[in-house]
mmCIF file of C-alpha atoms in Angstrom:
data_model
loop_
_atom_site.group_PDB
_atom_site.id
_atom_site.type_symbol
_atom_site.label_atom_id
_atom_site.label_comp_id
_atom_site.label_asym_id
_atom_site.label_seq_id
_atom_site.Cartn_x
_atom_site.Cartn_y
_atom_site.Cartn_z
ATOM 1 C CA UNK A 1 6.215 -83.850 -12.942
ATOM 2 C CA UNK A 2 4.290 -81.415 -15.118
ATOM 3 C CA UNK A 3 0.834 -80.208 -14.228
ATOM 4 C CA UNK A 4 -1.726 -81.893 -16.528
ATOM 5 C CA UNK A 5 -3.597 -78.578 -16.625
ATOM 6 C CA UNK A 6 -0.590 -76.962 -18.333
ATOM 7 C CA UNK A 7 -0.846 -79.297 -21.332
ATOM 8 C CA UNK A 8 -2.531 -77.387 -24.138
ATOM 9 C CA UNK A 9 -5.176 -79.407 -25.985
ATOM 10 C CA UNK A 10 -6.349 -78.773 -29.541
ATOM 11 C CA UNK A 11 -8.939 -80.541 -31.663
ATOM 12 C CA UNK A 12 -8.921 -78.187 -34.670
ATOM 13 C CA UNK A 13 -6.297 -76.626 -36.877
ATOM 14 C CA UNK A 14 -6.804 -72.865 -36.527
ATOM 15 C CA UNK A 15 -6.062 -72.430 -32.794
ATOM 16 C CA UNK A 16 -3.198 -74.915 -33.012
ATOM 17 C CA UNK A 17 -1.600 -72.958 -35.850
ATOM 18 C CA UNK A 18 -2.051 -69.683 -33.935
ATOM 19 C CA UNK A 19 -0.182 -71.110 -30.955
ATOM 20 C CA UNK A 20 2.584 -72.667 -33.046
ATOM 21 C CA UNK A 21 2.984 -69.435 -35.015
ATOM 22 C CA UNK A 22 3.492 -67.528 -31.748
ATOM 23 C CA UNK A 23 6.169 -70.008 -30.671
ATOM 24 C CA UNK A 24 7.965 -69.663 -33.959
ATOM 25 C CA UNK A 25 7.826 -65.858 -33.810
ATOM 26 C CA UNK A 26 9.619 -66.222 -30.476
ATOM 27 C CA UNK A 27 12.253 -68.282 -32.318
ATOM 28 C CA UNK A 28 11.248 -71.464 -30.478
ATOM 29 C CA UNK A 29 11.967 -74.690 -32.374
ATOM 30 C CA UNK A 30 8.870 -76.899 -32.624
ATOM 31 C CA UNK A 31 9.032 -80.725 -32.696
ATOM 32 C CA UNK A 32 6.071 -82.949 -33.588
ATOM 33 C CA UNK A 33 5.626 -86.543 -32.417
ATOM 34 C CA UNK A 34 2.694 -88.149 -34.297
ATOM 35 C CA UNK A 35 1.052 -91.096 -32.481
ATOM 36 C CA UNK A 36 -2.078 -93.200 -32.578
ATOM 37 C CA UNK A 37 -2.343 -93.119 -28.799
ATOM 38 C CA UNK A 38 -2.242 -96.124 -26.437
ATOM 39 C CA UNK A 39 1.034 -94.599 -25.320
ATOM 40 C CA UNK A 40 3.839 -96.697 -23.840
ATOM 41 C CA UNK A 41 7.490 -96.267 -22.899
ATOM 42 C CA UNK A 42 8.521 -96.252 -26.561
ATOM 43 C CA UNK A 43 6.368 -93.195 -27.190
ATOM 44 C CA UNK A 44 7.767 -91.533 -24.071
ATOM 45 C CA UNK A 45 11.273 -92.079 -25.420
ATOM 46 C CA UNK A 46 10.175 -90.188 -28.529
ATOM 47 C CA UNK A 47 8.865 -87.367 -26.321
ATOM 48 C CA UNK A 48 12.147 -87.234 -24.407
ATOM 49 C CA UNK A 49 14.069 -87.081 -27.687
ATOM 50 C CA UNK A 50 11.747 -84.311 -28.877
ATOM 51 C CA UNK A 51 12.387 -82.315 -25.713
ATOM 52 C CA UNK A 52 16.127 -82.501 -26.398
ATOM 53 C CA UNK A 53 15.664 -81.209 -29.960
ATOM 54 C CA UNK A 54 13.234 -78.327 -29.533
ATOM 55 C CA UNK A 55 11.854 -75.718 -27.195
ATOM 56 C CA UNK A 56 8.261 -76.789 -27.878
ATOM 57 C CA UNK A 57 6.839 -80.295 -28.332
ATOM 58 C CA UNK A 58 3.494 -81.165 -29.923
ATOM 59 C CA UNK A 59 2.167 -84.728 -29.782
ATOM 60 C CA UNK A 60 -0.732 -85.760 -31.977
ATOM 61 C CA UNK A 61 -3.114 -88.596 -31.130
ATOM 62 C CA UNK A 62 -5.138 -89.830 -34.072
ATOM 63 C CA UNK A 63 -6.154 -93.395 -34.953
ATOM 64 C CA UNK A 64 -6.111 -92.958 -38.711
ATOM 65 C CA UNK A 65 -8.831 -95.000 -40.432
ATOM 66 C CA UNK A 66 -7.325 -94.712 -43.912
ATOM 67 C CA UNK A 67 -4.269 -96.803 -43.008
ATOM 68 C CA UNK A 68 -6.328 -99.784 -41.818
ATOM 69 C CA UNK A 69 -7.616 -102.442 -44.194
ATOM 70 C CA UNK A 70 -11.222 -103.744 -44.042
ATOM 71 C CA UNK A 71 -10.219 -106.831 -42.019
ATOM 72 C CA UNK A 72 -7.727 -105.094 -39.708
ATOM 73 C CA UNK A 73 -8.054 -103.877 -36.151
ATOM 74 C CA UNK A 74 -9.245 -100.271 -36.485
ATOM 75 C CA UNK A 75 -12.337 -100.796 -34.332
ATOM 76 C CA UNK A 76 -10.456 -102.585 -31.562
ATOM 77 C CA UNK A 77 -7.222 -100.611 -31.689
ATOM 78 C CA UNK A 78 -6.535 -99.648 -28.046
ATOM 79 C CA UNK A 79 -7.719 -96.184 -27.068
ATOM 80 C CA UNK A 80 -7.301 -94.445 -23.685
ATOM 81 C CA UNK A 81 -7.193 -90.740 -24.331
ATOM 82 C CA UNK A 82 -7.247 -89.506 -20.725
ATOM 83 C CA UNK A 83 -4.403 -91.819 -19.733
ATOM 84 C CA UNK A 84 -2.464 -90.714 -22.818
ATOM 85 C CA UNK A 85 -2.923 -87.040 -21.958
ATOM 86 C CA UNK A 86 -1.682 -87.637 -18.419
ATOM 87 C CA UNK A 87 1.444 -89.302 -19.783
ATOM 88 C CA UNK A 88 2.057 -86.440 -22.206
ATOM 89 C CA UNK A 89 1.779 -83.923 -19.379
ATOM 90 C CA UNK A 90 4.216 -85.910 -17.250
ATOM 91 C CA UNK A 91 6.616 -86.060 -20.209
ATOM 92 C CA UNK A 92 6.652 -82.275 -20.461
ATOM 93 C CA UNK A 93 4.847 -82.073 -23.801
ATOM 94 C CA UNK A 94 3.533 -78.590 -24.505
ATOM 95 C CA UNK A 95 0.508 -79.388 -26.656
ATOM 96 C CA UNK A 96 -1.634 -82.373 -27.594
ATOM 97 C CA UNK A 97 -3.410 -82.333 -30.939
ATOM 98 C CA UNK A 98 -6.453 -84.610 -31.063
ATOM 99 C CA UNK A 99 -8.227 -84.105 -34.384
ATOM 100 C CA UNK A 100 -11.560 -85.736 -35.127
ATOM 101 C CA UNK A 101 -11.972 -88.057 -38.098
ATOM 102 C CA UNK A 102 -14.571 -85.663 -39.530
ATOM 103 C CA UNK A 103 -12.049 -82.854 -39.340
ATOM 104 C CA UNK A 104 -9.222 -84.787 -40.973
ATOM 105 C CA UNK A 105 -11.446 -86.291 -43.656
ATOM 106 C CA UNK A 106 -14.430 -84.010 -44.184
ATOM 107 C CA UNK A 107 -17.188 -84.698 -46.656
ATOM 108 C CA UNK A 108 -15.920 -84.819 -50.256
ATOM 109 C CA UNK A 109 -12.295 -85.368 -49.174
ATOM 110 C CA UNK A 110 -10.736 -87.006 -52.219
ATOM 111 C CA UNK A 111 -6.952 -86.599 -52.101
ATOM 112 C CA UNK A 112 -4.466 -89.342 -51.338
ATOM 113 C CA UNK A 113 -0.690 -89.425 -51.547
ATOM 114 C CA UNK A 114 0.925 -92.444 -53.193
ATOM 115 C CA UNK A 115 4.631 -93.148 -52.719
ATOM 116 C CA UNK A 116 6.066 -95.572 -55.263
ATOM 117 C CA UNK A 117 8.995 -97.923 -54.934
ATOM 118 C CA UNK A 118 9.493 -98.009 -51.174
ATOM 119 C CA UNK A 119 5.900 -99.154 -50.604
ATOM 120 C CA UNK A 120 6.295 -102.266 -52.754
ATOM 121 C CA UNK A 121 6.830 -105.507 -50.856
ATOM 122 C CA UNK A 122 7.150 -106.060 -47.107
ATOM 123 C CA UNK A 123 4.111 -104.520 -45.369
ATOM 124 C CA UNK A 124 3.014 -102.977 -48.645
ATOM 125 C CA UNK A 125 2.337 -106.435 -50.088
ATOM 126 C CA UNK A 126 0.052 -107.419 -47.221
ATOM 127 C CA UNK A 127 -1.657 -104.130 -46.399
ATOM 128 C CA UNK A 128 -2.961 -102.602 -49.660
ATOM 129 C CA UNK A 129 -3.516 -98.866 -49.289
ATOM 130 C CA UNK A 130 -1.784 -98.740 -45.902
ATOM 131 C CA UNK A 131 1.129 -96.543 -46.908
ATOM 132 C CA UNK A 132 -1.073 -94.247 -48.942
ATOM 133 C CA UNK A 133 -3.105 -93.701 -45.779
ATOM 134 C CA UNK A 134 0.065 -93.125 -43.759
ATOM 135 C CA UNK A 135 1.595 -90.704 -46.272
ATOM 136 C CA UNK A 136 -1.654 -88.764 -46.561
ATOM 137 C CA UNK A 137 -2.306 -88.373 -42.842
ATOM 138 C CA UNK A 138 1.327 -87.561 -41.985
ATOM 139 C CA UNK A 139 1.445 -84.937 -44.732
ATOM 140 C CA UNK A 140 -1.742 -83.418 -43.322
ATOM 141 C CA UNK A 141 -0.330 -83.435 -39.786
ATOM 142 C CA UNK A 142 2.908 -81.808 -40.907
ATOM 143 C CA UNK A 143 0.969 -79.152 -42.772
ATOM 144 C CA UNK A 144 -1.403 -78.551 -39.865
ATOM 145 C CA UNK A 145 1.245 -78.333 -37.130
ATOM 146 C CA UNK A 146 4.052 -76.896 -39.296
ATOM 147 C CA UNK A 147 6.881 -78.170 -37.049
ATOM 148 C CA UNK A 148 10.591 -77.763 -37.634
ATOM 149 C CA UNK A 149 11.157 -81.467 -36.972
ATOM 150 C CA UNK A 150 9.046 -84.625 -36.624
ATOM 151 C CA UNK A 151 10.052 -87.897 -34.959
ATOM 152 C CA UNK A 152 9.134 -91.477 -35.905
ATOM 153 C CA UNK A 153 10.201 -94.761 -34.345
ATOM 154 C CA UNK A 154 12.425 -97.126 -36.322
ATOM 155 C CA UNK A 155 10.261 -100.123 -35.436
ATOM 156 C CA UNK A 156 8.065 -99.128 -38.377
ATOM 157 C CA UNK A 157 11.129 -98.892 -40.598
ATOM 158 C CA UNK A 158 9.410 -99.046 -43.987
ATOM 159 C CA UNK A 159 6.990 -96.364 -42.807
ATOM 160 C CA UNK A 160 9.900 -94.134 -41.770
ATOM 161 C CA UNK A 161 11.470 -94.364 -45.237
ATOM 162 C CA UNK A 162 8.114 -93.740 -46.930
ATOM 163 C CA UNK A 163 7.545 -90.589 -44.875
ATOM 164 C CA UNK A 164 11.060 -89.342 -45.607
ATOM 165 C CA UNK A 165 10.485 -89.861 -49.332
ATOM 166 C CA UNK A 166 7.122 -88.062 -49.292
ATOM 167 C CA UNK A 167 8.600 -85.110 -47.399
ATOM 168 C CA UNK A 168 11.537 -84.903 -49.814
ATOM 169 C CA UNK A 169 9.443 -85.256 -52.951
ATOM 170 C CA UNK A 170 6.873 -82.679 -51.824
ATOM 171 C CA UNK A 171 9.512 -80.181 -50.602
ATOM 172 C CA UNK A 172 7.990 -80.003 -47.142
ATOM 173 C CA UNK A 173 10.119 -77.784 -44.859
ATOM 174 C CA UNK A 174 10.490 -80.261 -42.011
ATOM 175 C CA UNK A 175 13.275 -82.525 -40.789
ATOM 176 C CA UNK A 176 12.288 -86.178 -40.299
ATOM 177 C CA UNK A 177 14.248 -88.073 -37.666
ATOM 178 C CA UNK A 178 14.085 -91.756 -36.853
ATOM 179 C CA UNK A 179 14.452 -92.874 -33.228
ATOM 180 C CA UNK A 180 15.833 -96.337 -32.364
ATOM 181 C CA UNK A 181 13.329 -98.971 -31.256
ATOM 182 C CA UNK A 182 12.818 -99.272 -27.500
ATOM 183 C CA UNK A 183 12.594 -102.843 -26.260
ATOM 184 C CA UNK A 184 11.544 -104.839 -23.245
ATOM 185 C CA UNK A 185 14.362 -106.492 -21.296
ATOM 186 C CA UNK A 186 13.777 -109.712 -23.259
ATOM 187 C CA UNK A 187 14.072 -107.947 -26.616
ATOM 188 C CA UNK A 188 10.418 -107.543 -27.617
ATOM 189 C CA UNK A 189 9.891 -104.242 -29.427
ATOM 190 C CA UNK A 190 7.459 -102.011 -27.573
ATOM 191 C CA UNK A 191 4.163 -101.669 -29.412
ATOM 192 C CA UNK A 192 0.613 -100.690 -28.539
ATOM 193 C CA UNK A 193 -0.514 -103.991 -30.072
ATOM 194 C CA UNK A 194 1.537 -106.006 -27.544
ATOM 195 C CA UNK A 195 -1.416 -105.717 -25.189
ATOM 196 C CA UNK A 196 -3.303 -108.065 -27.515
ATOM 197 C CA UNK A 197 -0.910 -110.921 -26.655
ATOM 198 C CA UNK A 198 -2.106 -113.692 -24.358
ATOM 199 C CA UNK A 199 0.395 -114.538 -21.560
ATOM 200 C CA UNK A 200 1.795 -117.613 -23.321
ATOM 201 C CA UNK A 201 2.074 -115.646 -26.587
ATOM 202 C CA UNK A 202 3.890 -112.862 -24.775
ATOM 203 C CA UNK A 203 6.381 -115.425 -23.480
ATOM 204 C CA UNK A 204 7.161 -116.548 -27.045
ATOM 205 C CA UNK A 205 7.095 -113.097 -28.675
ATOM 206 C CA UNK A 206 10.781 -112.197 -27.988
ATOM 207 C CA UNK A 207 11.834 -114.997 -30.307
ATOM 208 C CA UNK A 208 11.080 -112.685 -33.234
ATOM 209 C CA UNK A 209 13.799 -110.237 -32.268
ATOM 210 C CA UNK A 210 16.175 -113.067 -31.411
ATOM 211 C CA UNK A 211 15.793 -114.615 -34.874
ATOM 212 C CA UNK A 212 16.311 -111.279 -36.624
ATOM 213 C CA UNK A 213 19.437 -110.682 -34.537
ATOM 214 C CA UNK A 214 20.784 -114.123 -35.426
ATOM 215 C CA UNK A 215 20.287 -113.451 -39.141
ATOM 216 C CA UNK A 216 21.911 -110.015 -38.836
ATOM 217 C CA UNK A 217 24.927 -111.548 -37.070
ATOM 218 C CA UNK A 218 25.245 -114.194 -39.761
ATOM 219 C CA UNK A 219 25.185 -111.573 -42.492
ATOM 220 C CA UNK A 220 27.760 -109.448 -40.686
ATOM 221 C CA UNK A 221 30.011 -112.513 -40.537
ATOM 222 C CA UNK A 222 29.811 -112.900 -44.323
ATOM 223 C CA UNK A 223 26.845 -115.243 -44.646
ATOM 224 C CA UNK A 224 24.263 -115.250 -47.433
ATOM 225 C CA UNK A 225 20.723 -114.040 -46.863
ATOM 226 C CA UNK A 226 19.028 -117.032 -48.519
ATOM 227 C CA UNK A 227 20.033 -119.827 -46.130
ATOM 228 C CA UNK A 228 19.969 -117.529 -43.114
ATOM 229 C CA UNK A 229 16.403 -116.451 -43.851
ATOM 230 C CA UNK A 230 15.336 -120.042 -44.526
ATOM 231 C CA UNK A 231 16.672 -121.055 -41.127
ATOM 232 C CA UNK A 232 14.993 -118.068 -39.517
ATOM 233 C CA UNK A 233 11.610 -118.965 -40.972
ATOM 234 C CA UNK A 234 11.956 -122.481 -39.556
ATOM 235 C CA UNK A 235 12.882 -121.059 -36.144
ATOM 236 C CA UNK A 236 9.868 -118.744 -36.113
ATOM 237 C CA UNK A 237 7.542 -121.549 -37.133
ATOM 238 C CA UNK A 238 8.919 -123.699 -34.321
ATOM 239 C CA UNK A 239 8.195 -120.846 -31.886
ATOM 240 C CA UNK A 240 4.566 -120.714 -33.002
ATOM 241 C CA UNK A 241 4.605 -117.758 -35.387
ATOM 242 C CA UNK A 242 1.987 -118.472 -38.069
ATOM 243 C CA UNK A 243 1.863 -117.119 -40.630
ATOM 244 C CA UNK A 244 5.213 -115.451 -41.180
ATOM 245 C CA UNK A 245 4.182 -112.840 -43.735
ATOM 246 C CA UNK A 246 7.734 -111.857 -44.569
ATOM 247 C CA UNK A 247 11.276 -112.295 -43.318
ATOM 248 C CA UNK A 248 13.670 -110.497 -45.611
ATOM 249 C CA UNK A 249 16.991 -108.695 -45.864
ATOM 250 C CA UNK A 250 16.738 -105.300 -47.543
ATOM 251 C CA UNK A 251 19.000 -102.344 -48.287
ATOM 252 C CA UNK A 252 18.696 -99.830 -45.462
ATOM 253 C CA UNK A 253 18.059 -96.883 -47.823
ATOM 254 C CA UNK A 254 16.290 -98.281 -50.886
ATOM 255 C CA UNK A 255 14.695 -101.442 -49.448
ATOM 256 C CA UNK A 256 16.025 -103.363 -52.436
ATOM 257 C CA UNK A 257 16.582 -107.102 -51.682
ATOM 258 C CA UNK A 258 20.065 -107.902 -50.375
ATOM 259 C CA UNK A 259 21.949 -111.209 -50.466
ATOM 260 C CA UNK A 260 25.236 -110.062 -48.908
ATOM 261 C CA UNK A 261 25.698 -107.179 -46.501
ATOM 262 C CA UNK A 262 28.160 -105.110 -48.520
ATOM 263 C CA UNK A 263 26.378 -101.887 -47.504
ATOM 264 C CA UNK A 264 23.981 -100.935 -44.674
ATOM 265 C CA UNK A 265 21.063 -103.364 -44.535
ATOM 266 C CA UNK A 266 18.105 -104.304 -42.352
ATOM 267 C CA UNK A 267 16.527 -107.640 -41.522
ATOM 268 C CA UNK A 268 12.764 -107.074 -41.415
ATOM 269 C CA UNK A 269 9.859 -109.326 -40.455
ATOM 270 C CA UNK A 270 6.129 -109.406 -39.925
ATOM 271 C CA UNK A 271 4.526 -112.451 -38.322
ATOM 272 C CA UNK A 272 1.459 -113.439 -36.354
ATOM 273 C CA UNK A 273 1.259 -114.878 -32.873
ATOM 274 C CA UNK A 274 -2.354 -115.911 -32.590
ATOM 275 C CA UNK A 275 -4.366 -112.881 -33.757
ATOM 276 C CA UNK A 276 -1.575 -110.385 -33.103
ATOM 277 C CA UNK A 277 0.590 -109.130 -35.933
ATOM 278 C CA UNK A 278 4.102 -108.249 -34.804
ATOM 279 C CA UNK A 279 6.684 -106.394 -36.869
ATOM 280 C CA UNK A 280 10.338 -105.779 -36.120
ATOM 281 C CA UNK A 281 13.652 -105.058 -37.792
ATOM 282 C CA UNK A 282 17.338 -105.185 -36.942
ATOM 283 C CA UNK A 283 20.272 -103.353 -38.505
ATOM 284 C CA UNK A 284 23.079 -105.471 -39.973
ATOM 285 C CA UNK A 285 26.489 -104.639 -38.583
#
């Protein structure tokens, strides 16, 4: 177990860049894992992956206000910085970057990054401005930390593709890697928002992954998306998911709608259990 004292902590850009620059002069590969804190085993899997890819690992903790809508959960999003820092130290992370909102978005800040195409539909239809906020803050983090590689979980699959597109379009010199979703034994995707679930909601929550898996299996067997999705919506409603914002089959690279799985595809969903919004996706084949 690492000594928590050995974890470097930064709240501003200049000293962080000085440290990262020294690592890179020593030819040490730097990997960034951006998070919003409330760390769980899924985040720790990202840290372990980062350790396998680079000599130095930086984890950022920043609850980004620009990716939350006016009626979303920014104010109540779980925060436990000291516990998060202890977990990062135990995971062998070299540095934690904890910027302040005033530092990320100072007075007169007026620049936002918009990614077209991939942001249309799915979460983009229900969270206006969300992906602009994500693309802007991730671009800032990549510029501030200047890593060789950055890791993102595949649970937020649309977000992963949006970030890859922004990095490609803006010629940012960083490799973006997706890491498979880590799940509970019953299939529920790990998420910081799972702690919002009441006990009886938590008992029903794994049905989301089960339904997505059933649709993916049907598609792999040659079925059509339309009837499979219709049946999946009925199954989610029966399990108490209300509303089901979307349940769709999309191309794994372009997110274009798919009826038959003739190329790599994903089944993606967002649905509420009580007040908790859950998202998940499953690869076809």
